[in-house]
Tab-separated table of C-alpha atoms in Angstrom:
chain	number	residue	atom	x	y	z
A	1	MET	CA	98.617	140.856	92.964
A	2	LEU	CA	95.544	141.993	90.870
A	3	THR	CA	92.773	143.409	92.253
A	4	THR	CA	89.241	144.056	90.192
A	5	ILE	CA	85.575	145.448	90.860
A	6	ASP	CA	83.294	143.785	89.076
A	7	TYR	CA	80.098	145.149	87.816
A	8	HIS	CA	77.400	143.429	85.833
A	9	THR	CA	75.317	145.799	83.077
A	10	ALA	CA	71.891	144.024	83.075
A	11	GLY	CA	73.611	139.887	83.159
A	12	GLU	CA	76.801	141.074	81.263
A	13	PRO	CA	80.007	141.103	84.030
A	14	PHE	CA	82.804	143.425	83.778
A	15	ARG	CA	85.008	143.026	85.357
A	16	ILE	CA	86.625	146.370	86.013
A	17	VAL	CA	91.199	146.517	86.978
A	18	THR	CA	92.565	148.980	89.498
A	19	ALA	CA	95.829	147.886	89.878
A	20	GLY	CA	98.672	145.556	89.308
A	21	ALA	CA	98.399	145.346	85.404
A	22	PRO	CA	101.618	146.982	83.874
A	23	GLU	CA	100.555	149.971	81.428
A	24	PRO	CA	100.502	149.533	77.616
A	25	ALA	CA	102.050	152.285	75.670
A	26	GLY	CA	101.191	153.936	73.046
A	27	ARG	CA	99.441	158.081	72.635
A	28	THR	CA	96.678	156.993	72.502
A	29	ILE	CA	93.754	153.979	73.704
A	30	LEU	CA	93.479	152.762	69.846
A	31	ASP	CA	97.806	152.955	69.588
A	32	ARG	CA	97.374	151.314	73.797
A	33	ARG	CA	95.160	148.786	72.184
A	34	GLU	CA	97.864	147.453	69.804
A	35	SER	CA	100.184	147.400	72.034
A	36	ALA	CA	98.619	145.064	74.898
A	37	ILE	CA	97.665	142.652	72.169
A	38	HIS	CA	101.011	142.297	71.524
A	39	GLY	CA	103.044	142.529	74.420
A	40	GLU	CA	102.808	141.720	78.654
A	41	LEU	CA	99.164	143.038	79.545
A	42	ASP	CA	97.909	140.061	77.035
A	43	ALA	CA	99.225	137.267	79.476
A	44	VAL	CA	96.570	139.529	82.237
A	45	ARG	CA	94.074	139.377	80.328
A	46	ALA	CA	94.224	135.312	80.250
A	47	LEU	CA	94.928	135.263	84.329
A	48	LEU	CA	91.870	136.877	84.107
A	49	CYS	CA	89.310	135.462	81.739
A	50	ASN	CA	90.543	132.168	81.711
A	51	GLU	CA	89.303	129.562	84.083
A	52	PRO	CA	89.412	129.551	87.136
A	53	ARG	CA	89.680	132.885	87.811
A	54	GLY	CA	87.059	134.062	84.452
A	55	HIS	CA	85.415	131.619	82.270
A	56	ALA	CA	84.535	131.755	78.607
A	57	ASP	CA	82.505	134.927	78.839
A	58	MET	CA	83.349	137.337	81.019
A	59	TYR	CA	84.682	140.806	80.188
A	60	GLY	CA	86.408	143.353	81.741
A	61	GLY	CA	88.147	146.409	81.164
A	62	PHE	CA	92.251	147.861	82.065
A	63	LEU	CA	91.971	151.500	83.060
A	64	VAL	CA	94.270	153.483	81.151
A	65	PRO	CA	95.047	157.311	80.837
A	66	PRO	CA	93.127	159.167	79.129
A	67	ASP	CA	94.467	160.820	75.143
A	68	ASP	CA	94.119	163.890	77.126
A	69	ASP	CA	92.338	166.096	80.507
A	70	GLY	CA	89.597	166.441	77.689
A	71	ALA	CA	88.075	162.764	79.633
A	72	HIS	CA	88.071	161.310	82.653
A	73	LEU	CA	89.480	157.685	82.517
A	74	GLY	CA	90.557	155.547	79.321
A	75	VAL	CA	90.019	151.751	79.090
A	76	LEU	CA	90.680	148.900	77.409
A	77	PHE	CA	88.023	147.024	77.255
A	78	TRP	CA	89.232	142.747	76.901
A	79	HIS	CA	87.394	139.582	76.753
A	80	LYS	CA	88.723	136.035	76.758
A	81	ASP	CA	89.815	135.745	72.909
A	82	GLY	CA	91.683	139.352	72.829
A	83	PHE	CA	90.530	143.039	72.840
A	84	SER	CA	87.349	145.404	72.032
A	85	THR	CA	87.503	147.932	69.676
A	86	ALA	CA	84.214	148.699	71.451
A	87	CYS	CA	82.112	147.977	74.703
A	88	GLY	CA	78.795	149.304	75.678
A	89	HIS	CA	78.017	147.296	78.362
A	90	GLY	CA	80.773	147.935	79.473
A	91	THR	CA	81.043	151.735	79.101
A	92	ILE	CA	77.698	151.252	81.039
A	93	ALA	CA	79.623	149.911	84.086
A	94	LEU	CA	82.843	151.922	83.883
A	95	ALA	CA	80.202	155.092	84.032
A	96	THR	CA	79.201	154.150	87.081
A	97	TYR	CA	82.005	153.038	88.962
A	98	ALA	CA	83.200	156.495	87.706
A	99	VAL	CA	80.875	157.762	89.958
A	100	ASP	CA	80.785	154.735	92.919
A	101	ALA	CA	84.229	155.486	93.139
A	102	GLY	CA	84.333	159.533	93.246
A	103	ILE	CA	86.866	159.630	90.540
A	104	VAL	CA	84.034	162.262	88.804
A	105	ALA	CA	82.210	163.861	91.933
A	106	ALA	CA	78.327	163.946	91.298
A	107	PRO	CA	75.114	164.828	93.095
A	108	HIS	CA	72.829	163.789	96.196
A	109	ASP	CA	70.579	163.802	93.187
A	110	GLY	CA	70.448	164.231	89.448
A	111	GLU	CA	72.627	163.540	86.294
A	112	THR	CA	76.599	163.707	86.024
A	113	GLU	CA	78.305	163.642	82.314
A	114	VAL	CA	81.747	161.168	82.598
A	115	ILE	CA	83.670	160.945	79.875
A	116	ILE	CA	85.395	158.269	78.723
A	117	ASP	CA	88.016	157.358	76.185
A	118	VAL	CA	87.944	153.815	74.024
A	119	PRO	CA	89.382	152.778	71.474
A	120	SER	CA	86.986	153.444	68.723
A	121	GLY	CA	86.675	157.202	70.423
A	122	ARG	CA	85.260	159.542	73.033
A	123	LEU	CA	82.364	158.706	74.520
A	124	ARG	CA	79.857	161.165	76.751
A	125	ALA	CA	78.555	159.062	79.650
A	126	SER	CA	75.378	160.848	81.648
A	127	VAL	CA	75.322	159.234	85.285
A	128	ARG	CA	72.319	159.470	87.423
A	129	ARG	CA	71.548	159.204	90.904
A	130	GLU	CA	68.657	158.900	93.167
A	131	ALA	CA	69.132	159.594	96.636
A	132	GLY	CA	72.824	159.354	96.263
A	133	ARG	CA	73.124	155.950	94.908
A	134	VAL	CA	72.582	155.272	91.035
A	135	VAL	CA	70.353	154.462	89.401
A	136	SER	CA	71.151	154.335	84.953
A	137	ALA	CA	73.392	155.478	83.648
A	138	ARG	CA	73.318	156.080	79.295
A	139	PHE	CA	76.256	157.179	76.923
A	140	VAL	CA	76.890	158.689	72.841
A	141	ASN	CA	78.597	156.622	70.960
A	142	VAL	CA	80.317	157.938	68.496
A	143	PRO	CA	79.344	157.903	64.689
A	144	SER	CA	77.502	154.602	63.563
A	145	TYR	CA	76.282	153.886	60.015
A	146	VAL	CA	75.421	150.548	57.652
A	147	LEU	CA	78.053	149.036	55.800
A	148	ALA	CA	75.948	145.997	54.085
A	149	ARG	CA	73.138	145.058	53.748
A	150	GLY	CA	72.176	141.471	52.089
A	151	MET	CA	75.129	139.960	52.055
A	152	ALA	CA	73.877	136.488	51.163
A	153	VAL	CA	75.178	133.622	53.676
A	154	THR	CA	75.076	129.807	53.519
A	155	THR	CA	74.917	128.186	56.762
A	156	ALA	CA	74.702	124.274	58.558
A	157	LEU	CA	70.647	125.991	59.187
A	158	GLY	CA	70.265	126.635	55.536
A	159	PRO	CA	71.083	130.499	54.160
A	160	THR	CA	70.088	133.698	54.978
A	161	THR	CA	71.199	136.952	54.549
A	162	ALA	CA	73.185	139.542	57.254
A	163	ASP	CA	73.125	143.595	57.380
A	164	LEU	CA	76.175	144.814	58.413
A	165	SER	CA	76.518	148.236	60.681
A	166	TYR	CA	79.496	149.960	62.798
A	167	GLY	CA	78.793	151.316	65.972
A	168	GLY	CA	82.131	150.739	66.810
A	169	ALA	CA	82.761	147.787	66.049
A	170	ILE	CA	80.949	146.195	63.294
A	171	TYR	CA	78.221	144.118	63.868
A	172	ALA	CA	76.136	141.483	61.483
A	173	SER	CA	72.638	141.461	62.085
A	174	VAL	CA	70.578	137.826	61.497
A	175	ASP	CA	67.060	138.072	61.718
A	176	ALA	CA	66.365	134.315	64.118
A	177	GLY	CA	63.299	133.916	62.564
A	178	SER	CA	64.816	133.479	58.611
A	179	LEU	CA	67.109	129.898	59.849
A	180	GLY	CA	63.743	129.171	62.221
A	181	LEU	CA	65.136	129.708	65.598
A	182	HIS	CA	63.751	132.664	68.809
A	183	VAL	CA	65.939	134.565	70.591
A	184	ASP	CA	65.544	132.183	73.665
A	185	PRO	CA	67.697	130.132	75.931
A	186	THR	CA	66.346	127.433	74.808
A	187	HIS	CA	67.487	127.629	70.801
A	188	LEU	CA	71.487	129.301	72.951
A	189	GLY	CA	73.472	126.294	70.757
A	190	ASP	CA	72.724	127.076	67.479
A	191	LEU	CA	72.943	130.436	68.051
A	192	ILE	CA	76.404	129.589	69.707
A	193	ALA	CA	77.226	127.763	66.777
A	194	VAL	CA	76.068	129.381	63.948
A	195	GLY	CA	76.321	132.921	64.778
A	196	ARG	CA	79.554	132.138	65.139
A	197	ALA	CA	80.274	130.790	62.004
A	198	ILE	CA	78.295	133.665	60.447
A	199	LYS	CA	80.996	135.747	61.756
A	200	TRP	CA	83.425	133.529	60.887
A	201	ALA	CA	82.205	133.479	57.085
A	202	LEU	CA	81.780	137.418	56.762
A	203	ASP	CA	84.699	138.693	59.157
A	204	ASP	CA	87.403	139.427	55.818
A	205	THR	CA	85.275	140.621	53.540
A	206	PRO	CA	85.246	144.063	52.068
A	207	GLU	CA	82.111	144.638	53.021
A	208	ALA	CA	83.450	144.017	56.691
A	209	ARG	CA	86.417	147.106	56.230
A	210	HIS	CA	87.080	149.632	58.090
A	211	PRO	CA	86.340	152.817	55.518
A	212	SER	CA	89.180	154.127	57.168
A	213	ASP	CA	91.363	152.742	59.793
A	214	PRO	CA	92.166	148.866	59.928
A	215	ARG	CA	92.690	148.530	63.104
A	216	LEU	CA	88.488	148.770	63.514
A	217	SER	CA	88.626	146.496	60.570
A	218	GLY	CA	86.251	143.067	61.292
A	219	VAL	CA	83.717	141.255	62.406
A	220	TYR	CA	83.249	141.734	65.769
A	221	GLY	CA	79.375	139.528	66.141
A	222	THR	CA	76.463	137.849	64.954
A	223	ILE	CA	73.424	139.834	66.787
A	224	TRP	CA	70.294	137.938	66.496
A	225	PHE	CA	67.128	139.854	66.388
A	226	GLU	CA	63.553	139.082	66.461
A	227	ALA	CA	60.622	142.192	66.397
A	228	ILE	CA	58.533	141.862	69.835
A	229	THR	CA	54.636	142.457	68.344
A	230	THR	CA	53.454	145.840	70.406
A	231	GLY	CA	49.858	147.038	68.899
A	232	ASP	CA	50.662	150.405	69.933
A	233	GLY	CA	53.281	151.435	67.665
A	234	SER	CA	56.347	151.243	69.258
A	235	VAL	CA	59.907	149.488	68.442
A	236	HIS	CA	60.376	146.995	70.279
A	237	GLN	CA	62.910	144.018	69.474
A	238	ARG	CA	64.423	140.807	71.029
A	239	ASN	CA	68.528	139.801	70.544
A	240	CYS	CA	71.669	137.610	71.599
A	241	THR	CA	75.233	138.740	70.088
A	242	ILE	CA	77.407	136.434	69.462
A	243	PHE	CA	80.907	137.821	69.407
A	244	ALA	CA	84.572	137.331	69.738
A	245	ASP	CA	84.537	133.064	68.691
A	246	GLY	CA	81.113	132.302	70.546
A	247	GLU	CA	80.407	134.053	73.710
A	248	VAL	CA	77.682	135.209	74.602
A	249	ASP	CA	76.125	138.389	75.921
A	250	ARG	CA	74.481	138.871	78.643
A	251	SER	CA	73.120	142.448	78.051
A	252	PRO	CA	70.927	143.620	74.290
A	253	CYS	CA	74.455	144.465	73.665
A	254	GLY	CA	75.733	148.814	73.920
A	255	SER	CA	77.516	148.969	70.264
A	256	GLY	CA	75.740	146.096	69.413
A	257	THR	CA	72.370	148.230	70.673
A	258	SER	CA	73.712	151.168	67.839
A	259	ALA	CA	74.250	149.518	65.745
A	260	ARG	CA	70.524	147.860	65.259
A	261	LEU	CA	69.556	151.064	65.553
A	262	THR	CA	71.800	152.669	62.486
A	263	LEU	CA	69.479	149.771	60.448
A	264	LEU	CA	66.377	150.976	62.475
A	265	ALA	CA	66.248	154.333	61.400
A	266	ASP	CA	68.344	153.502	58.380
A	267	ASP	CA	65.765	151.550	56.339
A	268	GLY	CA	62.393	153.888	58.574
A	269	THR	CA	61.398	151.900	61.029
A	270	LEU	CA	62.881	153.604	63.723
A	271	ALA	CA	61.649	157.238	63.249
A	272	PRO	CA	63.827	160.315	64.739
A	273	GLY	CA	63.583	160.522	68.377
A	274	GLN	CA	61.537	157.364	68.814
A	275	VAL	CA	62.895	155.226	71.470
A	276	LEU	CA	63.972	151.154	70.920
A	277	THR	CA	62.783	148.989	73.853
A	278	HIS	CA	65.621	146.575	73.396
A	279	ASP	CA	65.708	143.056	75.709
A	280	SER	CA	68.162	140.742	75.651
A	281	ILE	CA	68.453	136.977	75.884
A	282	ILE	CA	67.983	136.761	79.141
A	283	GLY	CA	64.918	139.432	79.282
A	284	SER	CA	67.120	142.324	80.511
A	285	ARG	CA	66.867	145.576	78.877
A	286	PHE	CA	68.233	149.246	77.716
A	287	HIS	CA	66.600	151.158	75.623
A	288	GLY	CA	68.024	153.292	72.838
A	289	ARG	CA	67.610	156.367	70.349
A	290	VAL	CA	68.979	157.887	66.901
A	291	ARG	CA	70.062	161.360	68.408
A	292	GLN	CA	70.680	163.151	64.757
A	293	THR	CA	71.843	162.490	61.626
A	294	VAL	CA	75.617	163.732	60.582
A	295	ALA	CA	77.770	162.896	58.057
A	296	ALA	CA	81.003	160.168	58.680
A	297	GLU	CA	83.207	157.943	56.532
A	298	GLY	CA	81.621	159.508	53.273
A	299	ARG	CA	78.562	158.745	54.284
A	300	THR	CA	74.933	159.354	56.514
A	301	ALA	CA	76.348	158.617	60.277
A	302	TYR	CA	73.763	158.492	62.922
A	303	ILE	CA	74.730	159.795	66.757
A	304	THR	CA	73.283	156.760	68.513
A	305	GLU	CA	72.883	157.033	72.750
A	306	VAL	CA	72.509	153.975	74.386
A	307	GLU	CA	70.403	153.863	78.673
A	308	GLY	CA	71.386	151.262	81.145
A	309	ALA	CA	71.790	149.853	84.827
A	310	ALA	CA	75.126	148.927	86.257
A	311	TYR	CA	75.354	147.145	89.480
A	312	ARG	CA	78.871	146.004	91.449
A	313	THR	CA	79.002	142.260	92.467
A	314	GLY	CA	82.229	142.351	94.420
A	315	GLU	CA	85.696	143.274	94.710
A	316	HIS	CA	88.899	140.336	93.586
A	317	ARG	CA	92.923	140.345	95.368
A	318	PHE	CA	93.973	138.333	92.421
A	319	VAL	CA	97.194	136.343	92.815
A	320	LEU	CA	99.276	133.827	90.403
A	321	ASP	CA	101.381	131.120	92.510
A	322	GLU	CA	104.564	130.259	91.025
A	323	ARG	CA	103.780	126.332	91.911
A	324	ASP	CA	100.137	126.165	89.876
A	325	PRO	CA	100.603	124.027	87.211
A	326	LEU	CA	97.943	125.428	85.770
A	327	GLY	CA	99.534	128.539	85.625
A	328	ARG	CA	97.713	131.209	83.394
A	329	GLY	CA	94.361	128.882	83.742
A	330	PHE	CA	91.867	127.512	80.995
A	331	GLN	CA	89.095	127.277	78.294
A	332	LEU	CA	87.331	124.159	78.893
A	333	ARG	CA	85.155	125.722	75.795
């Protein structure tokens, strides 16, 4: 039996496995991710992601011990195609869960720090409560930086260019308007198909290599973006992230927001301390900003902060009936 507590962050699901899953071997979270990819935990991931227990765009995490006593908890993020190195919406959900479940003591009103070890590094989140209820959470991400700009890509809709940046995972940012698209549900089919093709076209390029750890290499997703005119000098964008192998992020994508903040700060669109209002394809919202500029991996990097809200949607007990001919489930797409 597997028990889970499910949340959504800005519309994107996050299924937290609280009991029943085997603990992967490894000294660090990144080591445990490698064990999970090649071990029995991958079968549990499939069971929870696949239909009929999940769906093609399911997301979640296995709770594991942190790297050391400096963090409250560790997590392995997962989706229908495997285990990701970063997940901002999941970090917001986990921090909220840690306070909701009493893992981290919190005041009735005010902010509480929750420290989480994820494959890309150690994240510090701040959870804010009002009248005893969590109303928002924000996290400070690992150093983020630009990897490449203006990479030419040929697609089914024509040629375009992509910028690669790292925000705990590597993303390709593409202006939706460059191919006549809009970040809108009516264009979702093209956003998925072309975004998926762009990710795979750039995934194995030299520019998509992590500077120091090959386990963090490869393009995790394509971020389709478009600017929203405000008239007041603020920076407001809408995005749709197509990650893994054609999955759609319903939220504005947490680690993807860090990747976008990095590009916007690097080209001067976003001034130091200025807030990015980042909307998703369903209209949900994150706020992000650059806290400081640092040096990392031999280049200029940015420490970003992303804020959103997560809400509990249910609690589950999942089982696998040995007589079930569908076993660990299936993927229809």
